[in-house]
Amino acid sequence: MEGGRPRYGAVPQNTPSLDDVVKEVEKQQQSKAFEIEKSKTNLFQLQSELHELEKQLDSVLTETKEVENQICQKDVAIENIKYHCQSLETQVQTLYPENVKLKFDIEIAQKDFEELIIRNNAYYEKISAHKHLFWEAESKWPVVIDLLKKKEFVTKLSVSKEELMSELQNPKGNLIKKMQEEITHLSEEILAAKESVNTKTVVLEEEKKVHEKLKKEIEVQNKRCDAILKRLRCQLNMLKSKRRQWQRNIEQMEKTAAELRRYLSIED
């Protein structure tokens, strides 16, 4: 400054130089560039983390939907199981009266079967007694007794005939003539005896036919009783088989219902 005025254009002594300013600016620019790069790096990391979080969020949403679907499916399954349990309980309630009725029918059939066996045994005893009496009476029939007597008489006549035939060899004529007359008389008696025997035989055959008819009727009654017994045994076996089958079905349904209840309690 000369004469009290400052000189324009003069550089003050404390003012930094241009190089220093340029260096300072470059330094600031480098610092800003470093900060920008650092910010970009942080931004890239944040974007990566954000992308990863978005992936995780999508995965969580997908899993959530799957869980919701599984929950819906389990709810539907539980409803179906409840409906099935109700159906099984209804079937059990329906089968129980049928089982009771079946037991009652089996008891009635068993009682009828026992009564039929008792009647059949009594019938067999009656038939056996009748046969025994018939055999005893047959041996005492007058026709049979008379037939035995006639046979004995014919035997005696045959013996007499043989004796007379031996005497015919005697040369005496009167004796031969007498013997011939006796032979003729005996022949007539034999013929009459044979006719009587034939008549008695016819009567005996008729009695035998009656006996055979009674015997056939008895056999028919026996076969009929055997058929009734066989049919009742078959019915009893069928009722017992049905009872066992119903019992197995009820036990299986009860097991299934118990398992379903246990499953429902676990789900709850």
Short mmCIF file of C-alpha atoms in Angstrom, two decimals:
data_model
loop_
_atom_site.label_atom_id
_atom_site.label_comp_id
_atom_site.label_asym_id
_atom_site.label_seq_id
_atom_site.Cartn_x
_atom_site.Cartn_y
_atom_site.Cartn_z
CA MET A 1 0.00 0.00 0.00
CA GLU A 2 1.49 3.29 -1.06
CA GLY A 3 0.34 6.77 0.02
CA GLY A 4 -2.34 5.12 2.18
CA ARG A 5 -4.01 3.16 -0.71
CA PRO A 6 -3.83 -0.52 -1.16
CA ARG A 7 -2.47 -2.05 -4.27
CA TYR A 8 -5.02 -4.05 -6.18
CA GLY A 9 -3.74 -7.24 -7.66
CA ALA A 10 -1.24 -7.86 -4.99
CA VAL A 11 -1.40 -11.28 -3.27
CA PRO A 12 -1.52 -11.18 0.48
CA GLN A 13 1.23 -12.96 2.19
CA ASN A 14 -1.13 -15.29 4.29
CA THR A 15 -3.26 -16.41 1.29
CA PRO A 16 -2.64 -20.11 0.29
CA SER A 17 -1.12 -20.72 -3.05
CA LEU A 18 -2.97 -22.10 -6.06
CA ASP A 19 -1.21 -25.43 -5.81
CA ASP A 20 -2.32 -25.79 -2.27
CA VAL A 21 -5.86 -24.98 -3.27
CA VAL A 22 -5.72 -27.48 -6.13
CA LYS A 23 -4.29 -30.12 -3.86
CA GLU A 24 -6.93 -29.40 -1.29
CA VAL A 25 -9.65 -29.62 -3.92
CA GLU A 26 -8.19 -32.86 -5.27
CA LYS A 27 -7.96 -34.19 -1.78
CA GLN A 28 -11.59 -33.29 -1.14
CA GLN A 29 -12.62 -34.81 -4.45
CA GLN A 30 -10.74 -38.01 -3.64
CA SER A 31 -12.35 -38.07 -0.22
CA LYS A 32 -15.77 -37.55 -1.78
CA ALA A 33 -15.03 -40.20 -4.41
CA PHE A 34 -13.99 -42.61 -1.66
CA GLU A 35 -17.15 -41.79 0.28
CA ILE A 36 -19.21 -42.30 -2.89
CA GLU A 37 -17.55 -45.66 -3.57
CA LYS A 38 -18.06 -46.62 0.03
CA SER A 39 -21.69 -45.54 -0.19
CA LYS A 40 -22.09 -47.53 -3.42
CA THR A 41 -20.56 -50.57 -1.75
CA ASN A 42 -22.87 -50.18 1.23
CA LEU A 43 -25.80 -49.63 -1.13
CA PHE A 44 -24.91 -52.78 -3.08
CA GLN A 45 -24.65 -54.73 0.17
CA LEU A 46 -27.96 -53.32 1.33
CA GLN A 47 -29.55 -54.19 -2.01
CA SER A 48 -28.16 -57.74 -1.75
CA GLU A 49 -29.45 -58.04 1.79
CA LEU A 50 -32.81 -56.63 0.67
CA HIS A 51 -32.97 -59.12 -2.19
CA GLU A 52 -32.10 -61.95 0.19
CA LEU A 53 -34.75 -60.74 2.63
CA GLU A 54 -37.27 -60.62 -0.21
CA LYS A 55 -36.36 -64.22 -1.11
CA GLN A 56 -36.74 -65.23 2.51
CA LEU A 57 -40.05 -63.39 2.66
CA ASP A 58 -41.26 -65.19 -0.48
CA SER A 59 -40.12 -68.51 1.00
CA VAL A 60 -41.89 -67.70 4.27
CA LEU A 61 -45.05 -66.76 2.36
CA THR A 62 -44.85 -69.99 0.36
CA GLU A 63 -44.37 -72.04 3.50
CA THR A 64 -47.21 -70.13 5.12
CA LYS A 65 -49.50 -70.97 2.20
CA GLU A 66 -48.42 -74.61 2.33
CA VAL A 67 -49.07 -74.69 6.08
CA GLU A 68 -52.46 -73.07 5.52
CA ASN A 69 -53.25 -75.66 2.82
CA GLN A 70 -52.15 -78.46 5.15
CA ILE A 71 -54.29 -76.99 7.91
CA CYS A 72 -57.26 -76.85 5.54
CA GLN A 73 -56.62 -80.43 4.43
CA LYS A 74 -56.34 -81.58 8.04
CA ASP A 75 -59.54 -79.72 8.88
CA VAL A 76 -61.27 -81.50 6.00
CA ALA A 77 -59.75 -84.81 7.10
CA ILE A 78 -60.91 -84.20 10.67
CA GLU A 79 -64.41 -83.42 9.43
CA ASN A 80 -64.38 -86.59 7.34
CA ILE A 81 -63.13 -88.60 10.30
CA LYS A 82 -65.82 -87.11 12.52
CA TYR A 83 -68.44 -87.96 9.89
CA HIS A 84 -66.99 -91.47 9.58
CA CYS A 85 -67.07 -91.86 13.37
CA GLN A 86 -70.69 -90.75 13.44
CA SER A 87 -71.46 -93.20 10.64
CA LEU A 88 -69.71 -96.01 12.52
CA GLU A 89 -71.57 -95.16 15.71
CA THR A 90 -74.83 -95.19 13.75
CA GLN A 91 -73.93 -98.58 12.27
CA VAL A 92 -73.04 -99.91 15.72
CA GLN A 93 -76.34 -98.63 17.10
CA THR A 94 -78.13 -100.25 14.16
CA LEU A 95 -76.26 -103.54 14.49
CA TYR A 96 -76.77 -103.84 18.23
CA PRO A 97 -80.56 -104.48 18.04
CA GLU A 98 -79.96 -106.88 15.15
CA ASN A 99 -77.35 -108.70 17.23
CA VAL A 100 -79.76 -108.89 20.17
CA LYS A 101 -82.49 -110.20 17.86
CA LEU A 102 -80.04 -112.70 16.38
CA LYS A 103 -79.11 -113.94 19.86
CA PHE A 104 -82.81 -114.26 20.68
CA ASP A 105 -83.44 -116.19 17.43
CA ILE A 106 -80.50 -118.49 18.17
CA GLU A 107 -81.83 -119.18 21.66
CA ILE A 108 -85.29 -119.94 20.23
CA ALA A 109 -83.79 -122.18 17.52
CA GLN A 110 -81.67 -123.97 20.14
CA LYS A 111 -84.72 -124.49 22.32
CA ASP A 112 -86.78 -125.77 19.37
CA PHE A 113 -83.90 -128.05 18.39
CA GLU A 114 -83.68 -129.49 21.90
CA GLU A 115 -87.45 -130.02 22.00
CA LEU A 116 -87.32 -131.71 18.60
CA ILE A 117 -84.53 -134.01 19.79
CA ILE A 118 -86.60 -134.92 22.86
CA ARG A 119 -89.65 -135.64 20.68
CA ASN A 120 -87.52 -137.59 18.22
CA ASN A 121 -85.99 -139.70 21.00
CA ALA A 122 -89.45 -140.39 22.38
CA TYR A 123 -90.61 -141.33 18.89
CA TYR A 124 -87.66 -143.71 18.42
CA GLU A 125 -88.38 -145.31 21.78
CA LYS A 126 -92.03 -145.69 20.83
CA ILE A 127 -91.13 -147.24 17.46
CA SER A 128 -88.66 -149.63 19.12
CA ALA A 129 -91.28 -150.71 21.64
CA HIS A 130 -93.79 -151.15 18.81
CA LYS A 131 -91.34 -153.31 16.85
CA HIS A 132 -90.64 -155.45 19.90
CA LEU A 133 -94.34 -155.93 20.57
CA PHE A 134 -94.94 -156.69 16.90
CA TRP A 135 -92.24 -159.35 16.87
CA GLU A 136 -93.63 -160.92 20.03
CA ALA A 137 -97.18 -160.84 18.66
CA GLU A 138 -96.07 -162.28 15.32
CA SER A 139 -94.63 -165.34 17.03
CA LYS A 140 -98.01 -165.89 18.75
CA TRP A 141 -100.30 -165.48 15.73
CA PRO A 142 -102.75 -168.38 15.28
CA VAL A 143 -101.91 -168.52 11.60
CA VAL A 144 -98.24 -169.06 12.35
CA ILE A 145 -99.01 -171.68 15.01
CA ASP A 146 -101.42 -173.46 12.67
CA LEU A 147 -98.85 -173.35 9.88
CA LEU A 148 -96.25 -174.94 12.11
CA LYS A 149 -98.71 -177.68 13.07
CA LYS A 150 -99.54 -178.31 9.41
CA LYS A 151 -95.89 -178.56 8.54
CA GLU A 152 -95.40 -181.07 11.33
CA PHE A 153 -98.39 -183.05 10.08
CA VAL A 154 -97.08 -183.04 6.50
CA THR A 155 -93.75 -184.28 7.81
CA LYS A 156 -95.47 -187.14 9.60
CA LEU A 157 -97.44 -187.99 6.45
CA SER A 158 -94.26 -188.05 4.44
CA VAL A 159 -92.72 -190.45 6.93
CA SER A 160 -95.82 -192.66 6.76
CA LYS A 161 -95.67 -192.58 2.99
CA GLU A 162 -92.11 -193.77 3.04
CA GLU A 163 -93.04 -196.57 5.39
CA LEU A 164 -95.95 -197.60 3.17
CA MET A 165 -93.77 -197.55 0.08
CA SER A 166 -91.45 -199.97 1.78
CA GLU A 167 -94.36 -202.23 2.69
CA LEU A 168 -95.63 -202.21 -0.91
CA GLN A 169 -92.83 -204.50 -1.78
CA ASN A 170 -94.74 -207.20 0.13
CA PRO A 171 -96.27 -209.60 -2.44
CA LYS A 172 -99.60 -209.90 -0.56
CA GLY A 173 -102.30 -208.35 -2.75
CA ASN A 174 -104.78 -207.40 -0.03
CA LEU A 175 -102.22 -205.48 1.85
CA ILE A 176 -101.18 -203.68 -1.29
CA LYS A 177 -104.78 -202.85 -2.06
CA LYS A 178 -105.38 -201.69 1.47
CA MET A 179 -102.24 -199.67 1.36
CA GLN A 180 -103.25 -198.11 -1.93
CA GLU A 181 -106.56 -197.09 -0.40
CA GLU A 182 -104.77 -195.64 2.58
CA ILE A 183 -102.34 -193.91 0.25
CA THR A 184 -105.22 -192.40 -1.69
CA HIS A 185 -106.83 -191.26 1.53
CA LEU A 186 -103.57 -189.87 2.78
CA SER A 187 -102.97 -188.14 -0.55
CA GLU A 188 -106.34 -186.46 -0.24
CA GLU A 189 -105.52 -185.39 3.28
CA ILE A 190 -102.13 -184.15 2.11
CA LEU A 191 -103.79 -182.20 -0.69
CA ALA A 192 -106.27 -180.69 1.74
CA ALA A 193 -103.43 -179.89 4.11
CA LYS A 194 -101.49 -178.25 1.28
CA GLU A 195 -104.52 -176.17 0.34
CA SER A 196 -104.91 -175.14 3.96
CA VAL A 197 -101.22 -174.33 4.13
CA ASN A 198 -101.50 -172.28 0.93
CA THR A 199 -104.47 -170.39 2.36
CA LYS A 200 -102.64 -169.72 5.59
CA THR A 201 -99.57 -168.70 3.57
CA VAL A 202 -101.64 -166.15 1.64
CA VAL A 203 -102.96 -164.74 4.91
CA LEU A 204 -99.44 -164.65 6.28
CA GLU A 205 -98.18 -162.86 3.15
CA GLU A 206 -100.92 -160.27 3.55
CA GLU A 207 -99.90 -159.81 7.17
CA LYS A 208 -96.30 -159.44 6.02
CA LYS A 209 -97.36 -156.83 3.45
CA VAL A 210 -99.12 -154.90 6.20
CA HIS A 211 -95.99 -155.21 8.29
CA GLU A 212 -93.82 -154.01 5.37
CA LYS A 213 -96.18 -151.08 4.81
CA LEU A 214 -95.94 -150.13 8.47
CA LYS A 215 -92.18 -150.53 8.27
CA LYS A 216 -91.99 -148.23 5.21
CA GLU A 217 -94.17 -145.65 6.93
CA ILE A 218 -91.87 -145.80 9.93
CA GLU A 219 -88.83 -145.36 7.66
CA VAL A 220 -90.52 -142.38 5.93
CA GLN A 221 -91.23 -140.81 9.31
CA ASN A 222 -87.62 -141.45 10.35
CA LYS A 223 -86.31 -139.86 7.14
CA ARG A 224 -88.63 -136.91 7.61
CA CYS A 225 -87.46 -136.43 11.17
CA ASP A 226 -83.82 -136.75 10.04
CA ALA A 227 -84.43 -134.13 7.33
CA ILE A 228 -86.03 -131.80 9.88
CA LEU A 229 -83.10 -132.32 12.23
CA LYS A 230 -80.62 -131.70 9.42
CA ARG A 231 -82.41 -128.51 8.35
CA LEU A 232 -82.56 -127.26 11.93
CA ARG A 233 -78.86 -128.04 12.40
CA CYS A 234 -78.06 -126.11 9.20
CA GLN A 235 -80.19 -123.17 10.35
CA LEU A 236 -78.53 -123.26 13.76
CA ASN A 237 -75.06 -123.35 12.19
CA MET A 238 -75.99 -120.47 9.86
CA LEU A 239 -77.31 -118.43 12.79
CA LYS A 240 -74.15 -119.14 14.78
CA SER A 241 -71.99 -118.21 11.78
CA LYS A 242 -73.91 -114.96 11.25
CA ARG A 243 -73.61 -114.20 14.94
CA ARG A 244 -69.84 -114.71 14.86
CA GLN A 245 -69.58 -112.55 11.70
CA TRP A 246 -71.64 -109.74 13.25
CA GLN A 247 -69.58 -110.00 16.43
CA ARG A 248 -66.35 -109.69 14.43
CA ASN A 249 -67.76 -106.72 12.48
CA ILE A 250 -68.83 -104.98 15.69
CA GLU A 251 -65.42 -105.58 17.29
CA GLN A 252 -63.66 -104.28 14.17
CA MET A 253 -65.90 -101.19 14.10
CA GLU A 254 -65.29 -100.58 17.79
CA LYS A 255 -61.52 -100.84 17.22
CA THR A 256 -61.76 -98.45 14.25
CA ALA A 257 -63.88 -96.01 16.26
CA ALA A 258 -61.39 -96.17 19.16
CA GLU A 259 -58.47 -95.51 16.80
CA LEU A 260 -60.32 -92.60 15.20
CA ARG A 261 -61.16 -91.14 18.62
CA ARG A 262 -57.52 -91.51 19.63
CA TYR A 263 -56.46 -89.80 16.40
CA LEU A 264 -58.95 -86.97 16.99
CA SER A 265 -57.70 -86.51 20.55
CA ILE A 266 -54.10 -86.33 19.23
CA GLU A 267 -55.10 -83.77 16.57
CA ASP A 268 -56.90 -81.64 19.18
#
